[in-house]
Tab-separated table of C-alpha atoms in Angstrom:
chain	number	residue	atom	x	y	z
A	1	UNK	CA	85.979	124.711	181.215
A	2	UNK	CA	88.954	123.361	183.148
A	3	UNK	CA	92.552	124.105	182.149
A	4	UNK	CA	95.684	122.758	183.788
A	5	UNK	CA	99.132	124.336	183.542
A	6	UNK	CA	101.960	121.892	184.215
A	7	UNK	CA	104.911	123.983	185.297
A	8	UNK	CA	102.502	126.415	186.907
A	9	UNK	CA	105.155	127.596	189.368
A	10	UNK	CA	107.090	129.236	186.543
A	11	UNK	CA	107.705	132.973	186.731
A	12	UNK	CA	106.088	133.063	183.261
A	13	UNK	CA	102.732	132.064	184.716
A	14	UNK	CA	101.420	135.534	185.683
A	15	UNK	CA	101.719	136.493	181.996
A	16	UNK	CA	99.455	133.560	181.217
A	17	UNK	CA	97.067	134.416	184.049
A	18	UNK	CA	96.775	137.997	182.847
A	19	UNK	CA	95.790	136.756	179.386
A	20	UNK	CA	93.232	134.344	180.814
A	21	UNK	CA	91.706	137.192	182.811
A	22	UNK	CA	91.623	139.750	180.005
A	23	UNK	CA	90.419	137.336	177.332
A	24	UNK	CA	87.824	135.448	179.342
A	25	UNK	CA	85.147	136.007	176.684
A	26	UNK	CA	87.332	134.101	174.221
A	27	UNK	CA	88.283	131.376	176.701
A	28	UNK	CA	85.734	131.103	179.533
A	29	UNK	CA	87.704	129.221	182.170
A	30	UNK	CA	85.767	128.031	185.204
A	31	UNK	CA	88.684	126.217	186.851
A	32	UNK	CA	92.417	126.696	186.432
A	33	UNK	CA	94.880	124.325	188.069
A	34	UNK	CA	98.566	125.158	188.453
A	35	UNK	CA	100.720	122.042	188.879
A	36	UNK	CA	104.351	122.190	189.968
A	37	UNK	CA	106.621	120.106	192.220
A	38	UNK	CA	108.179	123.284	193.666
A	39	UNK	CA	105.655	124.030	196.413
A	40	UNK	CA	107.311	127.284	197.525
A	41	UNK	CA	107.209	128.831	194.056
A	42	UNK	CA	103.722	127.466	193.473
A	43	UNK	CA	102.400	129.218	196.600
A	44	UNK	CA	103.820	132.572	195.460
A	45	UNK	CA	102.621	132.278	191.871
A	46	UNK	CA	99.244	130.876	192.881
A	47	UNK	CA	98.628	133.732	195.284
A	48	UNK	CA	99.389	136.347	192.654
A	49	UNK	CA	97.257	134.463	190.112
A	50	UNK	CA	94.228	134.624	192.408
A	51	UNK	CA	94.771	138.336	193.016
A	52	UNK	CA	94.981	139.017	189.271
A	53	UNK	CA	91.723	137.143	188.679
A	54	UNK	CA	90.058	138.989	191.557
A	55	UNK	CA	91.207	142.410	190.350
A	56	UNK	CA	89.825	141.740	186.886
A	57	UNK	CA	86.579	140.258	188.245
A	58	UNK	CA	87.231	136.817	186.795
A	59	UNK	CA	85.003	134.280	188.521
A	60	UNK	CA	87.152	131.264	187.696
A	61	UNK	CA	88.579	129.155	190.506
A	62	UNK	CA	92.370	128.807	190.757
A	63	UNK	CA	93.870	125.861	192.605
A	64	UNK	CA	97.453	124.717	193.040
A	65	UNK	CA	98.843	121.244	193.558
A	66	UNK	CA	102.004	119.192	193.319
A	67	UNK	CA	99.929	116.109	192.439
A	68	UNK	CA	100.021	115.830	188.649
A	69	UNK	CA	97.359	113.121	188.409
A	70	UNK	CA	94.914	115.110	190.519
A	71	UNK	CA	95.696	118.298	188.637
A	72	UNK	CA	94.953	116.925	185.157
A	73	UNK	CA	91.827	114.982	186.181
A	74	UNK	CA	88.909	116.266	184.114
A	75	UNK	CA	90.950	118.928	182.315
A	76	UNK	CA	89.789	119.993	178.869
A	77	UNK	CA	93.287	121.135	177.969
A	78	UNK	CA	96.715	120.790	179.576
A	79	UNK	CA	99.402	123.358	178.861
A	80	UNK	CA	103.015	122.233	179.317
A	81	UNK	CA	105.655	124.833	180.239
A	82	UNK	CA	108.471	122.804	181.768
A	83	UNK	CA	112.145	123.379	182.340
A	84	UNK	CA	113.681	120.096	183.440
A	85	UNK	CA	116.712	120.927	185.554
A	86	UNK	CA	115.690	124.565	185.982
A	87	UNK	CA	117.894	127.563	185.271
A	88	UNK	CA	120.938	125.640	186.542
A	89	UNK	CA	120.646	123.224	183.616
A	90	UNK	CA	120.072	126.120	181.246
A	91	UNK	CA	123.236	127.785	182.521
A	92	UNK	CA	125.159	124.648	181.539
A	93	UNK	CA	123.475	124.432	178.124
A	94	UNK	CA	124.644	127.960	177.400
A	95	UNK	CA	128.241	127.567	178.565
A	96	UNK	CA	129.857	124.176	177.911
A	97	UNK	CA	129.281	124.293	174.109
A	98	UNK	CA	131.429	127.440	174.038
A	99	UNK	CA	134.373	125.312	175.183
A	100	UNK	CA	134.272	123.668	171.750
A	101	UNK	CA	133.772	126.922	169.849
A	102	UNK	CA	130.066	126.299	169.275
A	103	UNK	CA	127.040	128.404	170.149
A	104	UNK	CA	125.710	127.831	173.648
A	105	UNK	CA	121.934	128.218	173.520
A	106	UNK	CA	119.103	126.407	175.241
A	107	UNK	CA	116.993	125.495	172.194
A	108	UNK	CA	119.422	124.938	169.325
A	109	UNK	CA	122.829	123.394	168.797
A	110	UNK	CA	124.384	121.223	171.486
A	111	UNK	CA	122.546	122.981	174.329
A	112	UNK	CA	119.239	122.456	172.568
A	113	UNK	CA	119.993	118.755	172.205
A	114	UNK	CA	120.774	118.503	175.924
A	115	UNK	CA	117.442	120.139	176.714
A	116	UNK	CA	115.623	117.733	174.388
A	117	UNK	CA	117.271	114.696	176.022
A	118	UNK	CA	116.249	115.880	179.483
A	119	UNK	CA	112.759	116.935	178.464
A	120	UNK	CA	111.244	114.397	176.061
A	121	UNK	CA	111.017	111.463	178.524
A	122	UNK	CA	109.465	113.690	181.204
A	123	UNK	CA	106.901	115.180	178.811
A	124	UNK	CA	105.924	111.759	177.470
A	125	UNK	CA	105.365	110.493	181.011
A	126	UNK	CA	103.152	113.487	181.779
A	127	UNK	CA	101.223	113.068	178.524
A	128	UNK	CA	100.572	109.406	179.218
A	129	UNK	CA	99.175	110.278	182.635
A	130	UNK	CA	96.976	112.946	181.024
A	131	UNK	CA	95.695	110.362	178.551
A	132	UNK	CA	94.871	107.911	181.322
A	133	UNK	CA	93.020	110.586	183.286
A	134	UNK	CA	91.205	112.157	180.347
A	135	UNK	CA	91.879	110.822	176.820
A	136	UNK	CA	89.938	113.679	175.196
A	137	UNK	CA	92.100	116.447	176.660
A	138	UNK	CA	94.241	118.543	174.327
A	139	UNK	CA	97.913	119.024	175.158
A	140	UNK	CA	99.366	122.421	174.247
A	141	UNK	CA	103.149	122.287	174.340
A	142	UNK	CA	105.098	125.453	175.046
A	143	UNK	CA	108.075	123.467	176.360
A	144	UNK	CA	111.298	123.870	174.379
A	145	UNK	CA	112.577	122.582	172.077
A	146	UNK	CA	108.954	122.799	170.893
A	147	UNK	CA	109.413	121.084	167.536
A	148	UNK	CA	111.113	117.985	168.930
A	149	UNK	CA	108.826	117.764	171.963
A	150	UNK	CA	105.686	118.133	169.835
A	151	UNK	CA	106.902	115.451	167.452
A	152	UNK	CA	107.495	113.097	170.378
A	153	UNK	CA	103.934	113.732	171.595
A	154	UNK	CA	102.347	113.239	168.178
A	155	UNK	CA	104.326	110.077	167.440
A	156	UNK	CA	103.084	108.654	170.738
A	157	UNK	CA	99.496	109.286	169.616
A	158	UNK	CA	98.674	112.240	171.873
A	159	UNK	CA	96.267	115.037	170.989
A	160	UNK	CA	98.926	117.716	170.900
A	161	UNK	CA	99.789	121.010	169.237
A	162	UNK	CA	103.025	122.929	169.736
A	163	UNK	CA	103.085	126.666	170.380
A	164	UNK	CA	105.787	129.345	170.205
A	165	UNK	CA	105.536	133.102	170.673
A	166	UNK	CA	107.903	134.105	167.833
A	167	UNK	CA	105.163	134.433	165.218
A	168	UNK	CA	102.740	136.391	167.402
A	169	UNK	CA	105.642	138.664	168.363
A	170	UNK	CA	106.293	139.431	164.692
A	171	UNK	CA	102.579	139.907	164.062
A	172	UNK	CA	102.306	142.453	166.868
A	173	UNK	CA	105.539	144.194	165.825
A	174	UNK	CA	104.506	144.489	162.178
A	175	UNK	CA	100.999	145.640	163.083
A	176	UNK	CA	102.463	148.445	165.166
A	177	UNK	CA	104.814	149.545	162.384
A	178	UNK	CA	102.001	149.465	159.824
A	179	UNK	CA	99.430	151.133	162.071
A	180	UNK	CA	96.858	148.331	161.777
A	181	UNK	CA	95.173	145.934	164.185
A	182	UNK	CA	97.130	142.711	164.822
A	183	UNK	CA	94.163	140.682	163.563
A	184	UNK	CA	94.688	142.305	160.151
A	185	UNK	CA	98.221	140.879	159.816
A	186	UNK	CA	98.597	137.395	158.323
A	187	UNK	CA	102.130	136.006	158.137
A	188	UNK	CA	103.557	133.697	155.487
A	189	UNK	CA	105.531	131.982	158.223
A	190	UNK	CA	107.440	128.881	157.155
A	191	UNK	CA	110.041	126.539	158.621
A	192	UNK	CA	110.665	124.697	161.873
A	193	UNK	CA	110.368	125.919	165.440
A	194	UNK	CA	113.070	128.553	165.992
A	195	UNK	CA	114.073	128.217	162.313
A	196	UNK	CA	111.503	130.274	160.410
A	197	UNK	CA	111.188	133.057	157.878
A	198	UNK	CA	108.414	135.585	157.236
A	199	UNK	CA	108.179	135.516	153.433
A	200	UNK	CA	105.123	137.754	153.201
A	201	UNK	CA	103.067	139.997	155.454
A	202	UNK	CA	99.500	140.059	154.173
A	203	UNK	CA	96.721	142.369	155.270
A	204	UNK	CA	93.299	140.874	155.862
A	205	UNK	CA	94.063	137.169	155.507
A	206	UNK	CA	95.942	134.528	153.497
A	207	UNK	CA	94.961	136.113	150.170
A	208	UNK	CA	95.505	139.734	151.211
A	209	UNK	CA	97.989	142.253	149.840
A	210	UNK	CA	101.634	141.470	150.621
A	211	UNK	CA	103.058	144.573	152.294
A	212	UNK	CA	106.425	143.073	153.291
A	213	UNK	CA	108.364	145.004	150.612
A	214	UNK	CA	106.876	148.267	151.906
A	215	UNK	CA	107.497	147.217	155.501
A	216	UNK	CA	111.187	146.578	154.812
A	217	UNK	CA	111.581	149.739	152.752
A	218	UNK	CA	110.042	151.969	155.408
A	219	UNK	CA	111.001	150.173	158.629
A	220	UNK	CA	113.907	147.899	157.683
A	221	UNK	CA	116.313	149.534	160.140
A	222	UNK	CA	113.979	148.923	163.091
A	223	UNK	CA	113.390	145.308	162.073
A	224	UNK	CA	117.125	144.697	161.549
A	225	UNK	CA	117.942	146.192	164.952
A	226	UNK	CA	115.459	143.840	166.641
A	227	UNK	CA	117.028	140.848	164.884
A	228	UNK	CA	120.588	142.100	165.483
A	229	UNK	CA	121.336	141.519	161.812
A	230	UNK	CA	122.687	144.069	159.297
A	231	UNK	CA	120.008	145.882	157.318
A	232	UNK	CA	121.640	144.881	153.972
A	233	UNK	CA	121.124	141.207	154.857
A	234	UNK	CA	117.366	141.750	155.101
A	235	UNK	CA	117.352	143.734	151.868
A	236	UNK	CA	119.214	140.991	149.991
A	237	UNK	CA	117.018	138.215	151.386
A	238	UNK	CA	113.731	140.095	151.050
A	239	UNK	CA	112.353	138.144	154.035
A	240	UNK	CA	112.395	138.519	157.808
A	241	UNK	CA	114.199	135.622	159.506
A	242	UNK	CA	113.477	134.588	163.060
A	243	UNK	CA	115.956	136.097	165.493
A	244	UNK	CA	117.153	132.531	166.130
A	245	UNK	CA	118.597	132.529	162.598
A	246	UNK	CA	121.352	134.806	163.893
A	247	UNK	CA	122.901	131.711	165.473
A	248	UNK	CA	123.281	130.325	161.945
A	249	UNK	CA	123.908	133.476	159.898
A	250	UNK	CA	126.412	134.994	162.358
A	251	UNK	CA	127.587	131.951	164.298
A	252	UNK	CA	131.196	132.956	164.963
A	253	UNK	CA	130.213	136.503	165.868
A	254	UNK	CA	127.670	135.183	168.386
A	255	UNK	CA	130.197	132.766	169.915
A	256	UNK	CA	132.613	135.664	170.469
A	257	UNK	CA	129.861	137.742	172.080
A	258	UNK	CA	128.755	134.934	174.371
A	259	UNK	CA	132.282	134.501	175.630
A	260	UNK	CA	132.453	138.087	176.864
A	261	UNK	CA	129.318	138.432	178.992
A	262	UNK	CA	127.212	136.578	181.569
A	263	UNK	CA	124.919	133.894	180.207
A	264	UNK	CA	121.274	134.619	179.545
A	265	UNK	CA	120.519	131.946	182.150
A	266	UNK	CA	122.369	133.945	184.797
A	267	UNK	CA	120.418	137.082	183.847
A	268	UNK	CA	117.121	135.211	183.979
A	269	UNK	CA	117.956	133.557	187.312
A	270	UNK	CA	118.562	136.990	188.880
A	271	UNK	CA	115.348	138.265	187.312
A	272	UNK	CA	113.397	135.264	188.609
A	273	UNK	CA	114.636	135.862	192.154
A	274	UNK	CA	113.408	139.450	191.979
A	275	UNK	CA	110.097	138.415	190.399
A	276	UNK	CA	109.392	135.814	193.069
A	277	UNK	CA	110.006	138.422	195.762
A	278	UNK	CA	107.473	140.651	194.003
A	279	UNK	CA	104.965	137.810	193.694
A	280	UNK	CA	105.097	137.372	197.462
A	281	UNK	CA	103.826	140.921	198.021
A	282	UNK	CA	100.129	140.568	198.972
A	283	UNK	CA	99.460	144.037	197.531
A	284	UNK	CA	100.592	143.028	194.022
A	285	UNK	CA	97.567	142.194	191.869
A	286	UNK	CA	98.898	142.553	188.321
A	287	UNK	CA	101.821	141.221	186.354
A	288	UNK	CA	104.866	143.407	187.083
A	289	UNK	CA	106.617	145.344	184.317
A	290	UNK	CA	109.810	143.357	184.960
A	291	UNK	CA	108.099	140.246	183.596
A	292	UNK	CA	108.305	141.704	180.070
A	293	UNK	CA	112.108	141.350	180.258
A	294	UNK	CA	111.808	137.674	181.234
A	295	UNK	CA	110.760	136.663	177.711
A	296	UNK	CA	107.597	135.070	176.380
A	297	UNK	CA	105.949	138.266	175.117
A	298	UNK	CA	102.344	137.691	173.937
A	299	UNK	CA	102.584	134.070	175.063
A	300	UNK	CA	99.275	134.355	176.913
A	301	UNK	CA	97.409	135.715	173.901
A	302	UNK	CA	98.730	132.952	171.661
A	303	UNK	CA	97.836	130.310	174.263
A	304	UNK	CA	94.306	131.651	174.738
A	305	UNK	CA	93.745	131.809	170.984
A	306	UNK	CA	94.929	128.240	170.456
A	307	UNK	CA	93.070	126.746	173.418
A	308	UNK	CA	89.852	128.519	172.420
A	309	UNK	CA	90.025	127.138	168.891
A	310	UNK	CA	90.875	123.591	169.979
A	311	UNK	CA	88.030	123.609	172.492
A	312	UNK	CA	85.466	124.860	170.009
A	313	UNK	CA	85.415	128.481	171.140
A	314	UNK	CA	86.127	131.812	169.544
A	315	UNK	CA	89.775	131.553	168.596
A	316	UNK	CA	91.219	132.838	165.322
A	317	UNK	CA	90.618	130.562	162.312
A	318	UNK	CA	94.303	130.682	161.311
A	319	UNK	CA	97.204	130.444	163.739
A	320	UNK	CA	100.921	129.672	163.557
A	321	UNK	CA	101.486	126.368	165.335
A	322	UNK	CA	103.754	123.325	165.367
A	323	UNK	CA	102.163	120.235	163.866
A	324	UNK	CA	102.766	117.376	161.428
A	325	UNK	CA	104.017	118.362	157.981
A	326	UNK	CA	101.656	115.971	156.146
A	327	UNK	CA	102.919	116.958	152.701
A	328	UNK	CA	102.915	120.726	153.306
A	329	UNK	CA	106.650	120.950	152.607
A	330	UNK	CA	107.209	118.236	149.987
A	331	UNK	CA	110.936	117.982	150.689
A	332	UNK	CA	110.250	116.797	154.277
A	333	UNK	CA	108.706	113.546	155.526
A	334	UNK	CA	105.033	113.690	156.460
A	335	UNK	CA	105.805	113.079	160.140
A	336	UNK	CA	108.227	115.982	160.448
A	337	UNK	CA	106.868	118.745	162.667
A	338	UNK	CA	106.836	122.143	161.018
A	339	UNK	CA	105.896	125.609	162.252
A	340	UNK	CA	103.422	127.251	159.907
A	341	UNK	CA	100.031	128.857	159.490
A	342	UNK	CA	97.283	126.321	160.086
A	343	UNK	CA	93.522	126.154	160.234
A	344	UNK	CA	92.833	125.356	163.883
A	345	UNK	CA	89.634	123.930	165.333
A	346	UNK	CA	88.243	121.085	167.412
A	347	UNK	CA	89.813	118.699	164.871
A	348	UNK	CA	93.292	120.016	165.621
A	349	UNK	CA	95.636	121.915	163.316
A	350	UNK	CA	95.747	121.495	159.529
A	351	UNK	CA	98.572	123.402	157.795
A	352	UNK	CA	97.561	125.809	155.055
A	353	UNK	CA	99.114	125.326	151.599
A	354	UNK	CA	102.614	126.780	151.355
A	355	UNK	CA	104.215	128.257	148.242
A	356	UNK	CA	107.455	126.543	147.123
A	357	UNK	CA	110.330	127.275	149.483
A	358	UNK	CA	113.530	128.800	148.127
A	359	UNK	CA	116.488	126.340	148.270
A	360	UNK	CA	118.317	128.815	150.527
A	361	UNK	CA	115.766	128.064	153.241
A	362	UNK	CA	114.656	124.578	152.222
A	363	UNK	CA	118.209	123.251	152.522
A	364	UNK	CA	118.598	124.449	156.089
A	365	UNK	CA	115.095	123.261	157.024
A	366	UNK	CA	115.882	119.783	155.667
A	367	UNK	CA	119.238	119.699	157.449
A	368	UNK	CA	117.780	120.637	160.831
A	369	UNK	CA	114.880	118.215	160.327
A	370	UNK	CA	117.424	115.409	159.874
A	371	UNK	CA	119.085	116.522	163.115
A	372	UNK	CA	115.705	116.516	164.875
A	373	UNK	CA	115.101	112.941	163.677
A	374	UNK	CA	118.357	111.872	165.296
A	375	UNK	CA	117.790	114.008	168.385
A	376	UNK	CA	114.420	112.406	169.036
A	377	UNK	CA	115.924	108.953	168.552
A	378	UNK	CA	118.591	109.829	171.127
A	379	UNK	CA	115.980	111.188	173.540
A	380	UNK	CA	113.838	108.056	173.253
A	381	UNK	CA	116.552	105.381	173.189
A	382	UNK	CA	119.649	106.996	174.682
A	383	UNK	CA	123.241	106.031	174.031
A	384	UNK	CA	126.454	107.920	173.358
A	385	UNK	CA	126.520	107.031	169.654
A	386	UNK	CA	123.030	108.434	169.099
A	387	UNK	CA	123.988	111.671	170.836
A	388	UNK	CA	127.152	111.896	168.726
A	389	UNK	CA	125.246	111.355	165.461
A	390	UNK	CA	122.671	114.004	166.327
A	391	UNK	CA	125.429	116.522	167.075
A	392	UNK	CA	127.352	115.638	163.926
A	393	UNK	CA	124.190	116.229	161.893
A	394	UNK	CA	123.511	119.663	163.388
A	395	UNK	CA	124.666	122.513	161.113
A	396	UNK	CA	125.941	124.441	164.146
A	397	UNK	CA	128.317	121.550	164.972
A	398	UNK	CA	128.981	119.404	161.896
A	399	UNK	CA	132.591	118.302	162.572
A	400	UNK	CA	133.441	114.983	164.182
A	401	UNK	CA	135.980	116.445	166.628
A	402	UNK	CA	133.440	119.003	167.829
A	403	UNK	CA	130.715	116.353	168.017
A	404	UNK	CA	132.959	114.060	170.065
A	405	UNK	CA	133.917	116.733	172.551
A	406	UNK	CA	130.368	118.020	172.860
A	407	UNK	CA	129.008	114.507	173.401
A	408	UNK	CA	131.329	113.965	176.356
A	409	UNK	CA	130.406	117.323	177.854
A	410	UNK	CA	126.674	116.864	177.303
A	411	UNK	CA	126.647	113.522	179.096
A	412	UNK	CA	128.870	114.758	181.931
A	413	UNK	CA	126.660	117.773	182.605
A	414	UNK	CA	123.337	115.924	182.292
A	415	UNK	CA	124.021	112.501	183.762
A	416	UNK	CA	121.486	112.944	186.575
A	417	UNK	CA	118.729	113.533	183.994
A	418	UNK	CA	119.657	110.705	181.581
A	419	UNK	CA	118.503	107.308	182.796
A	420	UNK	CA	120.727	105.480	180.305
A	421	UNK	CA	123.888	107.356	181.370
């Protein structure tokens, strides 16, 4: 089995490599190719990847290349983990929206739109080259904003599934609090990428006992602390929102916080510099503890599970993924991309039936879906007016003066990545 990771020079990659090594019975990789245009980073990450495989007695071959076409040739699956513009672009996404009093964040709001505009054309070019090289290969997208990017891939006819680590993070967290194995925890996870709620936590499968009320009663303070939301909010809602919902539920508070401290991009850039120095140590043969602070917890386990199922192996029968709605949420169009529990196999991902969604959540889901429609149109066709309309539609912007100012800033800061600008 051959897997290719596009963006293989990322500091995330050793997390992925560790999962491939530990879970080789689930996903028996014979060849792993890391593709990245940054040859210096690729050498460091590739060296550590080989040492991790060797330490864990994995017999798979690891190669590195900057040649995308050569790297995807013959691949059974291609995993995308890109950051177009690097941490420098992320730094901008997190700062210039604050000038207009709006949240600066790399996956939602104005910053998220900037990332989508930079990313969608690049991902579609890569996917087309994958299709030419091997039309049967699956594309697993971990590139943010996952919902918009996955929708672009699916609309272009690619064999693609989107993946995020939020759900598996909740699964592992809840399993630890409940004292059960993670495989015993099944989430009623509904919404869009980075806009989801856990409405039930069931033990044993989709029809199991819902222990969410007990979980909140006994461990609500710990859950609230992780989400940085007040405990009474969780008690009143009776659900566990994604931590990204804090940008919506406490927008002004978050904007004030962001204006008083360094950006997350600056923190990550410093962390990446330290990680790359570690990766260059020929004695290092395991992922360093610092990597846990970089983000992406349990990413490797989710990726292995999904790839194994798509390639006909031993992955879990139900997984939280990003895929077409296809009537699952009746208030959304069929071609919206939702994040939900799905039956995953060689056929792809088929969402499981979802109980009716409370208007409190359905309204926000529908609003952000409308924004994503406009965002994808702007990413595919360009133009200032399309950018403005997408920003005006976003619930974290929503006023024409803000949308105007943010449009000008977005274009000014991203002109080198926007062919139409």
